[in-house]
Amino acid sequence: MSAPRSARLLTLLDELHRRRRPVQGAVLATRLGISLRTLYRDIDTLRAQGAEIDGEPGIGYLLRAGHLLPAMMFSAEELEAVVLGTRWVAAQGDAQLAVAAQAALDRIVTVLPPALRLQVETSGLFAPQWGTRPAEPWVATLRQAIRDGHRVRLQYADAEQRTSERVIWPFAMAFLADKRLLAAWCELRQGYRHFRADRVLALDDLGQPYPRPRHDLLRDWQQALRTSSVTADRS
């Protein structure tokens, strides 16, 4: 059985997004498992919905750079993922992130066609806050520091309640059901360390960029994880 037309249109748009040069209609039709006539109709439909697709039969098609996906182009599963994801963030994130998640969902809903809007508004997928620990007050500051690539000074208490002052380069954070974990390069230990946000006693964004790009830190940290050379900080 062929895929629903909305899903097929999304797949076609994804195919065009991945191309940097015009692609023949026959190639697209084969990829989607449809006839050329159906492909031409789908191209016309996408154009009518605002997709800026250059080309014509016999020449090939190219989606203009910078084009955004039409807001209504979601499959049922994708909409459920969006709803559940934003509701989970609203339940597990800090206050600012929760507000942003709800605002993002509201923005999506306002531009959906009626049938899809109803699907979101009547979704039975929830992420309740039962038993979750409120986010620490400095989580928003940590997120900003990660985004900006800034060095951070923090006062930290280990499992034995011994305190220390650290300057770290935060580059990743994990939001778990009962805690927030921070991954960072620690200047004191000269290595990658994991810190629990609930053990942070005080935190100050120094406003100073750390000396390496965040994507380099992420890459090296992931490599260190594969070799089990990163542990939670205990000292």
mmCIF file of C-alpha atoms in Angstrom:
data_model
loop_
_atom_site.group_PDB
_atom_site.id
_atom_site.type_symbol
_atom_site.label_atom_id
_atom_site.label_comp_id
_atom_site.label_asym_id
_atom_site.label_seq_id
_atom_site.Cartn_x
_atom_site.Cartn_y
_atom_site.Cartn_z
ATOM 1 C CA MET A 1 0.000 0.000 0.000
ATOM 2 C CA SER A 2 1.360 3.455 -0.910
ATOM 3 C CA ALA A 3 2.173 6.004 1.778
ATOM 4 C CA PRO A 4 -0.370 8.724 2.586
ATOM 5 C CA ARG A 5 0.009 11.704 0.272
ATOM 6 C CA SER A 6 1.067 14.057 3.078
ATOM 7 C CA ALA A 7 3.886 11.689 4.049
ATOM 8 C CA ARG A 8 4.905 11.318 0.409
ATOM 9 C CA LEU A 9 5.052 15.083 -0.064
ATOM 10 C CA LEU A 10 7.248 15.397 2.998
ATOM 11 C CA THR A 11 9.562 12.680 1.680
ATOM 12 C CA LEU A 12 9.770 14.456 -1.677
ATOM 13 C CA LEU A 13 10.610 17.732 0.043
ATOM 14 C CA ASP A 14 13.286 15.981 2.101
ATOM 15 C CA GLU A 15 14.764 14.515 -1.085
ATOM 16 C CA LEU A 16 14.951 17.969 -2.643
ATOM 17 C CA HIS A 17 16.485 19.443 0.523
ATOM 18 C CA ARG A 18 19.373 16.998 0.303
ATOM 19 C CA ARG A 19 20.221 17.880 -3.292
ATOM 20 C CA ARG A 20 22.636 20.626 -4.246
ATOM 21 C CA ARG A 21 22.109 20.201 -8.004
ATOM 22 C CA PRO A 22 18.978 19.714 -10.098
ATOM 23 C CA VAL A 23 17.664 16.148 -9.948
ATOM 24 C CA GLN A 24 15.702 14.513 -12.742
ATOM 25 C CA GLY A 25 12.037 13.817 -12.146
ATOM 26 C CA ALA A 26 12.545 10.162 -13.067
ATOM 27 C CA VAL A 27 15.105 9.796 -10.273
ATOM 28 C CA LEU A 28 12.722 11.331 -7.729
ATOM 29 C CA ALA A 29 9.820 9.204 -8.949
ATOM 30 C CA THR A 30 11.898 6.049 -8.549
ATOM 31 C CA ARG A 31 13.006 7.063 -5.060
ATOM 32 C CA LEU A 32 9.395 7.597 -4.008
ATOM 33 C CA GLY A 33 7.988 4.618 -5.878
ATOM 34 C CA ILE A 34 5.493 6.706 -7.852
ATOM 35 C CA SER A 35 4.830 7.500 -11.482
ATOM 36 C CA LEU A 36 6.229 10.562 -13.226
ATOM 37 C CA ARG A 37 2.712 11.940 -13.610
ATOM 38 C CA THR A 38 2.186 11.675 -9.841
ATOM 39 C CA LEU A 39 5.550 13.302 -9.222
ATOM 40 C CA TYR A 40 4.637 16.274 -11.412
ATOM 41 C CA ARG A 41 1.380 16.694 -9.501
ATOM 42 C CA ASP A 42 3.256 16.548 -6.195
ATOM 43 C CA ILE A 43 5.736 19.181 -7.373
ATOM 44 C CA ASP A 44 2.825 21.449 -8.307
ATOM 45 C CA THR A 45 1.253 20.861 -4.884
ATOM 46 C CA LEU A 46 4.452 21.779 -3.053
ATOM 47 C CA ARG A 47 4.810 24.916 -5.149
ATOM 48 C CA ALA A 48 1.234 25.890 -4.336
ATOM 49 C CA GLN A 49 2.059 25.497 -0.632
ATOM 50 C CA GLY A 50 5.019 27.866 -0.913
ATOM 51 C CA ALA A 51 7.964 25.640 -1.770
ATOM 52 C CA GLU A 52 10.309 27.488 -4.142
ATOM 53 C CA ILE A 53 11.198 24.680 -6.554
ATOM 54 C CA ASP A 54 13.018 25.600 -9.742
ATOM 55 C CA GLY A 55 12.976 23.420 -12.858
ATOM 56 C CA GLU A 56 10.603 21.598 -15.131
ATOM 57 C CA PRO A 57 10.136 18.166 -16.746
ATOM 58 C CA GLY A 58 13.185 17.080 -18.719
ATOM 59 C CA ILE A 59 15.509 19.538 -16.977
ATOM 60 C CA GLY A 60 15.335 18.567 -13.317
ATOM 61 C CA TYR A 61 14.224 20.137 -10.060
ATOM 62 C CA LEU A 62 16.065 22.102 -7.395
ATOM 63 C CA LEU A 63 14.778 23.535 -4.130
ATOM 64 C CA ARG A 64 16.049 27.063 -3.610
ATOM 65 C CA ALA A 65 18.524 27.520 -0.773
ATOM 66 C CA GLY A 66 17.067 28.835 2.469
ATOM 67 C CA HIS A 67 13.589 27.411 1.933
ATOM 68 C CA LEU A 68 11.894 26.235 5.113
ATOM 69 C CA LEU A 69 9.576 23.274 5.357
ATOM 70 C CA PRO A 70 5.922 24.267 5.081
ATOM 71 C CA ALA A 71 4.478 24.265 8.578
ATOM 72 C CA MET A 72 1.720 21.807 7.688
ATOM 73 C CA MET A 73 4.139 19.159 6.403
ATOM 74 C CA PHE A 74 4.156 16.744 9.331
ATOM 75 C CA SER A 75 3.291 13.061 9.438
ATOM 76 C CA ALA A 76 1.136 11.748 12.311
ATOM 77 C CA GLU A 77 4.185 10.223 14.005
ATOM 78 C CA GLU A 78 6.197 13.435 13.632
ATOM 79 C CA LEU A 79 3.419 15.471 15.212
ATOM 80 C CA GLU A 80 3.207 13.028 18.112
ATOM 81 C CA ALA A 81 6.974 13.281 18.559
ATOM 82 C CA VAL A 82 6.745 17.092 18.606
ATOM 83 C CA VAL A 83 3.891 17.055 21.133
ATOM 84 C CA LEU A 84 5.516 14.512 23.440
ATOM 85 C CA GLY A 85 8.931 16.132 23.152
ATOM 86 C CA THR A 86 7.726 19.625 24.023
ATOM 87 C CA ARG A 87 5.604 18.304 26.885
ATOM 88 C CA TRP A 88 8.577 16.369 28.245
ATOM 89 C CA VAL A 89 10.752 19.486 28.127
ATOM 90 C CA ALA A 90 8.014 21.464 29.874
ATOM 91 C CA ALA A 91 7.970 18.824 32.631
ATOM 92 C CA GLN A 92 11.714 18.221 32.986
ATOM 93 C CA GLY A 93 13.414 21.474 32.006
ATOM 94 C CA ASP A 94 13.988 24.666 33.924
ATOM 95 C CA ALA A 95 11.303 27.341 33.978
ATOM 96 C CA GLN A 96 12.623 29.277 30.972
ATOM 97 C CA LEU A 97 12.963 26.126 28.893
ATOM 98 C CA ALA A 98 9.453 25.011 29.856
ATOM 99 C CA VAL A 99 7.997 28.321 28.714
ATOM 100 C CA ALA A 100 9.973 28.140 25.465
ATOM 101 C CA ALA A 101 8.759 24.586 24.804
ATOM 102 C CA GLN A 102 5.117 25.575 25.225
ATOM 103 C CA ALA A 103 5.610 28.678 23.068
ATOM 104 C CA ALA A 104 7.167 26.566 20.319
ATOM 105 C CA LEU A 105 4.262 24.119 20.375
ATOM 106 C CA ASP A 106 1.732 26.969 20.334
ATOM 107 C CA ARG A 107 3.495 28.515 17.324
ATOM 108 C CA ILE A 108 3.382 25.229 15.433
ATOM 109 C CA VAL A 109 -0.288 24.683 16.258
ATOM 110 C CA THR A 110 -1.327 28.120 14.998
ATOM 111 C CA VAL A 111 -0.079 27.411 11.468
ATOM 112 C CA LEU A 112 -1.338 23.842 11.138
ATOM 113 C CA PRO A 113 -4.386 23.092 9.032
ATOM 114 C CA PRO A 114 -7.534 22.316 11.086
ATOM 115 C CA ALA A 115 -7.265 18.518 10.923
ATOM 116 C CA LEU A 116 -3.664 18.458 12.157
ATOM 117 C CA ARG A 117 -4.358 21.159 14.743
ATOM 118 C CA LEU A 118 -7.124 18.986 16.179
ATOM 119 C CA GLN A 119 -4.718 16.045 16.261
ATOM 120 C CA VAL A 120 -2.315 18.040 18.428
ATOM 121 C CA GLU A 121 -4.976 19.526 20.674
ATOM 122 C CA THR A 122 -6.534 16.128 21.376
ATOM 123 C CA SER A 123 -3.274 14.182 21.662
ATOM 124 C CA GLY A 124 -3.282 11.564 24.410
ATOM 125 C CA LEU A 125 0.506 11.686 24.854
ATOM 126 C CA PHE A 126 1.648 13.313 28.086
ATOM 127 C CA ALA A 127 4.827 13.726 30.130
ATOM 128 C CA PRO A 128 3.549 14.370 33.672
ATOM 129 C CA GLN A 129 5.690 15.883 36.401
ATOM 130 C CA TRP A 130 5.024 13.106 38.914
ATOM 131 C CA GLY A 131 8.075 12.577 41.105
ATOM 132 C CA THR A 132 10.333 14.892 39.116
ATOM 133 C CA ARG A 133 12.860 17.091 40.907
ATOM 134 C CA PRO A 134 12.548 20.829 40.167
ATOM 135 C CA ALA A 135 15.383 22.164 38.051
ATOM 136 C CA GLU A 136 18.148 23.951 39.907
ATOM 137 C CA PRO A 137 18.012 27.774 39.661
ATOM 138 C CA TRP A 138 21.297 27.970 37.712
ATOM 139 C CA VAL A 139 20.340 25.498 34.971
ATOM 140 C CA ALA A 140 19.277 28.346 32.666
ATOM 141 C CA THR A 141 22.648 30.042 33.229
ATOM 142 C CA LEU A 142 24.425 26.791 32.406
ATOM 143 C CA ARG A 143 22.423 26.381 29.222
ATOM 144 C CA GLN A 144 23.346 29.906 28.187
ATOM 145 C CA ALA A 145 27.015 29.272 28.939
ATOM 146 C CA ILE A 146 26.941 26.118 26.812
ATOM 147 C CA ARG A 147 25.260 28.023 23.986
ATOM 148 C CA ASP A 148 27.804 30.861 24.176
ATOM 149 C CA GLY A 149 30.841 28.656 24.809
ATOM 150 C CA HIS A 150 31.758 30.480 28.034
ATOM 151 C CA ARG A 151 33.990 29.478 30.925
ATOM 152 C CA VAL A 152 32.093 29.078 34.201
ATOM 153 C CA ARG A 153 33.237 29.254 37.815
ATOM 154 C CA LEU A 154 31.328 27.038 40.205
ATOM 155 C CA GLN A 155 31.349 25.954 43.817
ATOM 156 C CA TYR A 156 30.793 22.213 43.905
ATOM 157 C CA ALA A 157 30.105 19.645 46.624
ATOM 158 C CA ASP A 158 31.016 16.007 46.003
ATOM 159 C CA ALA A 159 29.219 12.934 47.370
ATOM 160 C CA GLU A 160 31.047 13.337 50.716
ATOM 161 C CA GLN A 161 30.028 17.015 50.890
ATOM 162 C CA ARG A 162 33.583 18.217 50.323
ATOM 163 C CA THR A 163 33.509 21.516 48.491
ATOM 164 C CA SER A 164 35.821 22.880 45.834
ATOM 165 C CA GLU A 165 35.949 25.770 43.415
ATOM 166 C CA ARG A 166 36.274 24.944 39.727
ATOM 167 C CA VAL A 167 36.582 26.773 36.451
ATOM 168 C CA ILE A 168 35.071 24.598 33.749
ATOM 169 C CA TRP A 169 34.202 24.647 30.055
ATOM 170 C CA PRO A 170 30.604 23.382 29.905
ATOM 171 C CA PHE A 171 29.613 21.898 26.550
ATOM 172 C CA ALA A 172 26.746 19.439 27.189
ATOM 173 C CA MET A 173 23.937 18.772 29.634
ATOM 174 C CA ALA A 174 21.681 15.743 30.096
ATOM 175 C CA PHE A 175 18.170 16.162 31.498
ATOM 176 C CA LEU A 176 17.226 12.995 33.384
ATOM 177 C CA ALA A 177 14.043 12.283 35.301
ATOM 178 C CA ASP A 178 15.578 13.051 38.706
ATOM 179 C CA LYS A 179 18.718 15.063 37.964
ATOM 180 C CA ARG A 180 20.632 17.216 35.506
ATOM 181 C CA LEU A 181 24.151 16.137 34.531
ATOM 182 C CA LEU A 182 26.741 18.520 33.154
ATOM 183 C CA ALA A 183 29.669 17.506 30.937
ATOM 184 C CA ALA A 184 32.628 19.879 30.973
ATOM 185 C CA TRP A 185 36.375 20.225 30.724
ATOM 186 C CA CYS A 186 37.690 20.948 34.213
ATOM 187 C CA GLU A 187 40.700 23.276 34.391
ATOM 188 C CA LEU A 188 41.533 22.037 37.910
ATOM 189 C CA ARG A 189 41.635 18.348 36.913
ATOM 190 C CA GLN A 190 42.773 18.959 33.330
ATOM 191 C CA GLY A 191 40.256 16.469 32.035
ATOM 192 C CA TYR A 192 36.629 15.820 31.179
ATOM 193 C CA ARG A 193 34.340 15.591 34.178
ATOM 194 C CA HIS A 194 30.652 15.048 34.819
ATOM 195 C CA PHE A 195 28.961 17.232 37.435
ATOM 196 C CA ARG A 196 25.523 16.921 39.004
ATOM 197 C CA ALA A 197 23.619 20.184 38.870
ATOM 198 C CA ASP A 198 22.064 19.536 42.293
ATOM 199 C CA ARG A 199 25.559 19.549 43.847
ATOM 200 C CA VAL A 200 26.416 22.979 42.469
ATOM 201 C CA LEU A 201 26.413 25.464 45.352
ATOM 202 C CA ALA A 202 27.085 28.626 43.357
ATOM 203 C CA LEU A 203 27.772 29.432 39.745
ATOM 204 C CA ASP A 204 29.105 32.395 37.795
ATOM 205 C CA ASP A 205 29.330 32.745 34.025
ATOM 206 C CA LEU A 206 32.711 34.408 33.515
ATOM 207 C CA GLY A 207 31.713 35.779 30.123
ATOM 208 C CA GLN A 208 34.980 34.487 28.666
ATOM 209 C CA PRO A 209 34.983 32.149 25.648
ATOM 210 C CA TYR A 210 36.794 28.910 26.330
ATOM 211 C CA PRO A 211 39.727 28.319 23.988
ATOM 212 C CA ARG A 212 38.381 25.394 21.954
ATOM 213 C CA PRO A 213 35.265 25.112 19.753
ATOM 214 C CA ARG A 214 32.403 23.308 21.446
ATOM 215 C CA HIS A 215 32.148 20.746 18.654
ATOM 216 C CA ASP A 216 35.801 19.771 19.267
ATOM 217 C CA LEU A 217 35.084 19.244 22.954
ATOM 218 C CA LEU A 218 32.026 17.171 22.130
ATOM 219 C CA ARG A 219 33.972 15.006 19.704
ATOM 220 C CA ASP A 220 36.847 14.366 22.123
ATOM 221 C CA TRP A 221 34.463 13.761 25.031
ATOM 222 C CA GLN A 222 32.525 11.182 23.015
ATOM 223 C CA GLN A 223 35.790 9.457 22.191
ATOM 224 C CA ALA A 224 36.713 9.493 25.884
ATOM 225 C CA LEU A 225 33.338 7.952 26.750
ATOM 226 C CA ARG A 226 34.006 5.096 24.350
ATOM 227 C CA THR A 227 37.247 4.379 26.184
ATOM 228 C CA SER A 228 35.564 4.783 29.623
ATOM 229 C CA SER A 229 37.975 7.510 30.652
ATOM 230 C CA VAL A 230 35.352 9.974 31.890
ATOM 231 C CA THR A 231 33.804 9.605 35.332
ATOM 232 C CA ALA A 232 31.643 11.671 37.652
ATOM 233 C CA ASP A 233 33.716 14.112 39.630
ATOM 234 C CA ARG A 234 34.173 12.868 43.193
ATOM 235 C CA SER A 235 36.893 15.135 44.461
#
